[in-house]
């Protein structure tokens, strides 16, 4: 099973759609193994969005991610990284497929509701960035036999 990182951005917090977005992951069969609210710092964002630091809009992204606290979540499932990216949709909310979170809830590239790790390697680094080991839980999911066949696990 993989664990991946999702951030519910200020665009989700302010628009009061946290419950709906979290519910989508739950209904898909993804297990929530970590969840907390936090105010992101400049330092964390400069690390998290290092691949964008030379872009002219980098300052705006940082401001946007600090406009309110965010919710960070650790989500577990088979191929969770890929599954969660698919549920999230492409970066630009106007291009994202209807049925995806960005496709259903957003009109913007920047204000696009969620962050999701883009590979297992990135997920491992990002989970460490936002969670300490004792904030990620290992607990039985009693639905497992109804979520997966034995040979998938
Ligand atoms: P991703 O979130 O789909 O993985 P990235 O390219 O990693 O997309 O960009 C990280 C975040 O930076 C995006 O989710 C979006 O909020 C913001 N961003 C990316 N490109 C732009 C842009 O061209 N204008 C404004 N914000 C952008
Ligand atoms: Mg990205």
GROMACS .gro file of C-alpha atoms and ligand atoms in nm:
model
  181
    1UNK     CA    1   0.000   0.000   0.000
    2UNK     CA    2   0.118   0.352  -0.075
    3UNK     CA    3   0.071   0.664   0.133
    4UNK     CA    4   0.046   1.002  -0.040
    5UNK     CA    5   0.017   1.365   0.071
    6UNK     CA    6  -0.281   1.587   0.000
    7UNK     CA    7  -0.310   1.951   0.104
    8UNK     CA    8  -0.654   2.114   0.111
    9UNK     CA    9  -0.549   2.465   0.010
   10UNK     CA   10  -0.692   2.795   0.140
   11UNK     CA   11  -0.923   2.791  -0.166
   12UNK     CA   12  -1.088   2.479  -0.016
   13UNK     CA   13  -1.087   2.609   0.341
   14UNK     CA   14  -1.239   2.949   0.255
   15UNK     CA   15  -1.500   2.807   0.020
   16UNK     CA   16  -1.613   2.564   0.291
   17UNK     CA   17  -1.588   2.253   0.076
   18UNK     CA   18  -1.346   2.063   0.302
   19UNK     CA   19  -1.604   1.801   0.394
   20UNK     CA   20  -1.706   1.740   0.033
   21UNK     CA   21  -1.349   1.705  -0.086
   22UNK     CA   22  -1.247   1.475   0.200
   23UNK     CA   23  -1.562   1.271   0.138
   24UNK     CA   24  -1.454   1.205  -0.223
   25UNK     CA   25  -1.134   1.039  -0.107
   26UNK     CA   26  -1.321   0.838   0.156
   27UNK     CA   27  -1.587   0.720  -0.087
   28UNK     CA   28  -1.323   0.611  -0.337
   29UNK     CA   29  -1.189   0.370  -0.075
   30UNK     CA   30  -0.882   0.564   0.031
   31UNK     CA   31  -0.794   0.543   0.401
   32UNK     CA   32  -0.713   0.863   0.593
   33UNK     CA   33  -0.405   0.783   0.803
   34UNK     CA   34  -0.310   1.140   0.901
   35UNK     CA   35  -0.491   1.474   0.912
   36UNK     CA   36  -0.424   1.815   1.070
   37UNK     CA   37  -0.466   2.190   1.021
   38UNK     CA   38  -0.157   2.407   0.996
   39UNK     CA   39  -0.043   2.754   0.887
   40UNK     CA   40   0.228   2.714   0.623
   41UNK     CA   41   0.551   2.913   0.659
   42UNK     CA   42   0.762   3.079   0.387
   43UNK     CA   43   1.036   2.826   0.459
   44UNK     CA   44   0.808   2.523   0.409
   45UNK     CA   45   0.661   2.666   0.088
   46UNK     CA   46   1.001   2.753  -0.057
   47UNK     CA   47   1.094   2.388  -0.010
   48UNK     CA   48   0.759   2.244  -0.118
   49UNK     CA   49   0.734   2.453  -0.435
   50UNK     CA   50   1.111   2.471  -0.506
   51UNK     CA   51   1.044   2.365  -0.869
   52UNK     CA   52   0.853   2.696  -0.916
   53UNK     CA   53   1.083   2.934  -0.730
   54UNK     CA   54   1.207   3.110  -1.046
   55UNK     CA   55   0.857   3.167  -1.186
   56UNK     CA   56   0.725   3.524  -1.182
   57UNK     CA   57   0.412   3.406  -0.995
   58UNK     CA   58   0.601   3.234  -0.713
   59UNK     CA   59   0.529   3.516  -0.464
   60UNK     CA   60   0.159   3.494  -0.546
   61UNK     CA   61   0.152   3.118  -0.490
   62UNK     CA   62   0.316   3.163  -0.149
   63UNK     CA   63   0.065   3.433  -0.050
   64UNK     CA   64  -0.222   3.217  -0.173
   65UNK     CA   65  -0.103   2.915   0.029
   66UNK     CA   66  -0.072   3.134   0.342
   67UNK     CA   67  -0.407   3.312   0.307
   68UNK     CA   68  -0.554   3.081   0.571
   69UNK     CA   69  -0.449   2.761   0.747
   70UNK     CA   70  -0.454   2.449   0.530
   71UNK     CA   71  -0.547   2.088   0.602
   72UNK     CA   72  -0.275   1.831   0.535
   73UNK     CA   73  -0.372   1.468   0.492
   74UNK     CA   74  -0.186   1.139   0.457
   75UNK     CA   75  -0.393   0.906   0.238
   76UNK     CA   76  -0.333   0.533   0.204
   77UNK     CA   77  -0.435   0.282  -0.061
   78UNK     CA   78  -0.312   0.057  -0.339
   79UNK     CA   79  -0.137   0.286  -0.593
   80UNK     CA   80  -0.261   0.578  -0.381
   81UNK     CA   81  -0.031   0.835  -0.546
   82UNK     CA   82  -0.168   0.773  -0.894
   83UNK     CA   83  -0.528   0.725  -0.780
   84UNK     CA   84  -0.527   1.051  -0.582
   85UNK     CA   85  -0.366   1.249  -0.868
   86UNK     CA   86  -0.639   1.117  -1.099
   87UNK     CA   87  -0.913   1.217  -0.854
   88UNK     CA   88  -0.748   1.560  -0.828
   89UNK     CA   89  -0.734   1.638  -1.201
   90UNK     CA   90  -0.491   1.855  -1.399
   91UNK     CA   91  -0.349   2.178  -1.255
   92UNK     CA   92  -0.578   2.424  -1.435
   93UNK     CA   93  -0.931   2.395  -1.298
   94UNK     CA   94  -1.071   2.516  -1.630
   95UNK     CA   95  -0.906   2.225  -1.814
   96UNK     CA   96  -0.961   1.961  -1.548
   97UNK     CA   97  -1.211   1.689  -1.635
   98UNK     CA   98  -1.556   1.715  -1.480
   99UNK     CA   99  -1.570   1.449  -1.211
  100UNK     CA  100  -1.228   1.543  -1.077
  101UNK     CA  101  -1.195   1.769  -0.772
  102UNK     CA  102  -1.032   2.053  -0.964
  103UNK     CA  103  -1.270   1.997  -1.255
  104UNK     CA  104  -1.578   2.016  -1.033
  105UNK     CA  105  -1.482   2.285  -0.783
  106UNK     CA  106  -1.242   2.529  -0.947
  107UNK     CA  107  -1.198   2.783  -1.227
  108UNK     CA  108  -0.833   2.870  -1.163
  109UNK     CA  109  -0.476   2.749  -1.216
  110UNK     CA  110  -0.361   2.893  -0.885
  111UNK     CA  111  -0.671   2.857  -0.668
  112UNK     CA  112  -0.706   2.490  -0.747
  113UNK     CA  113  -0.837   2.348  -0.417
  114UNK     CA  114  -0.588   2.065  -0.358
  115UNK     CA  115  -0.226   1.965  -0.376
  116UNK     CA  116  -0.143   1.597  -0.437
  117UNK     CA  117   0.202   1.434  -0.453
  118UNK     CA  118   0.304   1.349  -0.808
  119UNK     CA  119   0.513   1.029  -0.757
  120UNK     CA  120   0.588   0.777  -0.481
  121UNK     CA  121   0.933   0.935  -0.436
  122UNK     CA  122   0.784   1.284  -0.399
  123UNK     CA  123   0.514   1.151  -0.166
  124UNK     CA  124   0.776   1.009   0.073
  125UNK     CA  125   0.959   1.343   0.085
  126UNK     CA  126   0.638   1.548   0.116
  127UNK     CA  127   0.492   1.331   0.395
  128UNK     CA  128   0.810   1.389   0.598
  129UNK     CA  129   0.784   1.763   0.528
  130UNK     CA  130   0.438   1.792   0.686
  131UNK     CA  131   0.406   1.502   0.932
  132UNK     CA  132   0.617   1.353   1.206
  133UNK     CA  133   0.618   0.972   1.226
  134UNK     CA  134   0.377   0.959   1.521
  135UNK     CA  135   0.117   1.164   1.329
  136UNK     CA  136   0.071   0.893   1.066
  137UNK     CA  137  -0.136   0.603   1.194
  138UNK     CA  138  -0.143   0.235   1.111
  139UNK     CA  139  -0.492   0.100   1.182
  140UNK     CA  140  -0.707  -0.180   1.043
  141UNK     CA  141  -0.961  -0.096   0.778
  142UNK     CA  142  -1.246  -0.344   0.829
  143UNK     CA  143  -1.376  -0.275   0.479
  144UNK     CA  144  -1.060  -0.411   0.319
  145UNK     CA  145  -1.224  -0.736   0.188
  146UNK     CA  146  -1.484  -0.521   0.013
  147UNK     CA  147  -1.236  -0.270  -0.127
  148UNK     CA  148  -0.987  -0.515  -0.276
  149UNK     CA  149  -0.967  -0.880  -0.384
  150UNK     CA  150  -0.713  -1.092  -0.194
  151UNK     CA  151  -0.483  -1.116  -0.494
  152UNK     CA  152  -0.466  -0.737  -0.523
  153UNK     CA  153  -0.320  -0.695  -0.175
  154LIG     P1  154   0.028   2.054  -0.955
  154LIG     O1  155  -0.028   2.115  -0.829
  154LIG     O2  156  -0.082   2.014  -1.050
  154LIG     O3  157   0.125   1.941  -0.928
  154LIG     P2  158   0.256   2.227  -1.016
  154LIG     O4  159   0.306   2.256  -1.153
  154LIG     O5  160   0.341   2.141  -0.928
  154LIG     O6  161   0.107   2.169  -1.033
  154LIG     O7  162   0.232   2.368  -0.945
  154LIG     C1  163   0.207   2.377  -0.807
  154LIG     C2  164   0.098   2.478  -0.783
  154LIG     O8  165   0.143   2.608  -0.821
  154LIG     C3  166  -0.031   2.455  -0.864
  154LIG     O9  167  -0.118   2.360  -0.804
  154LIG     C4  168  -0.090   2.594  -0.869
  154LIG    O10  169  -0.159   2.625  -0.748
  154LIG     C5  170   0.034   2.681  -0.878
  154LIG     N1  171   0.068   2.714  -1.019
  154LIG     C6  172   0.128   2.634  -1.110
  154LIG     N2  173   0.142   2.697  -1.230
  154LIG     C7  174   0.089   2.820  -1.212
  154LIG     C8  175   0.070   2.935  -1.301
  154LIG    O11  176   0.106   2.933  -1.419
  154LIG     N3  177   0.009   3.044  -1.245
  154LIG     C9  178  -0.032   3.049  -1.114
  154LIG     N4  179  -0.016   2.945  -1.031
  154LIG    C10  180   0.042   2.832  -1.078
  155LIG    MG1  181   0.316   1.951  -0.843
   0.00000   0.00000   0.00000
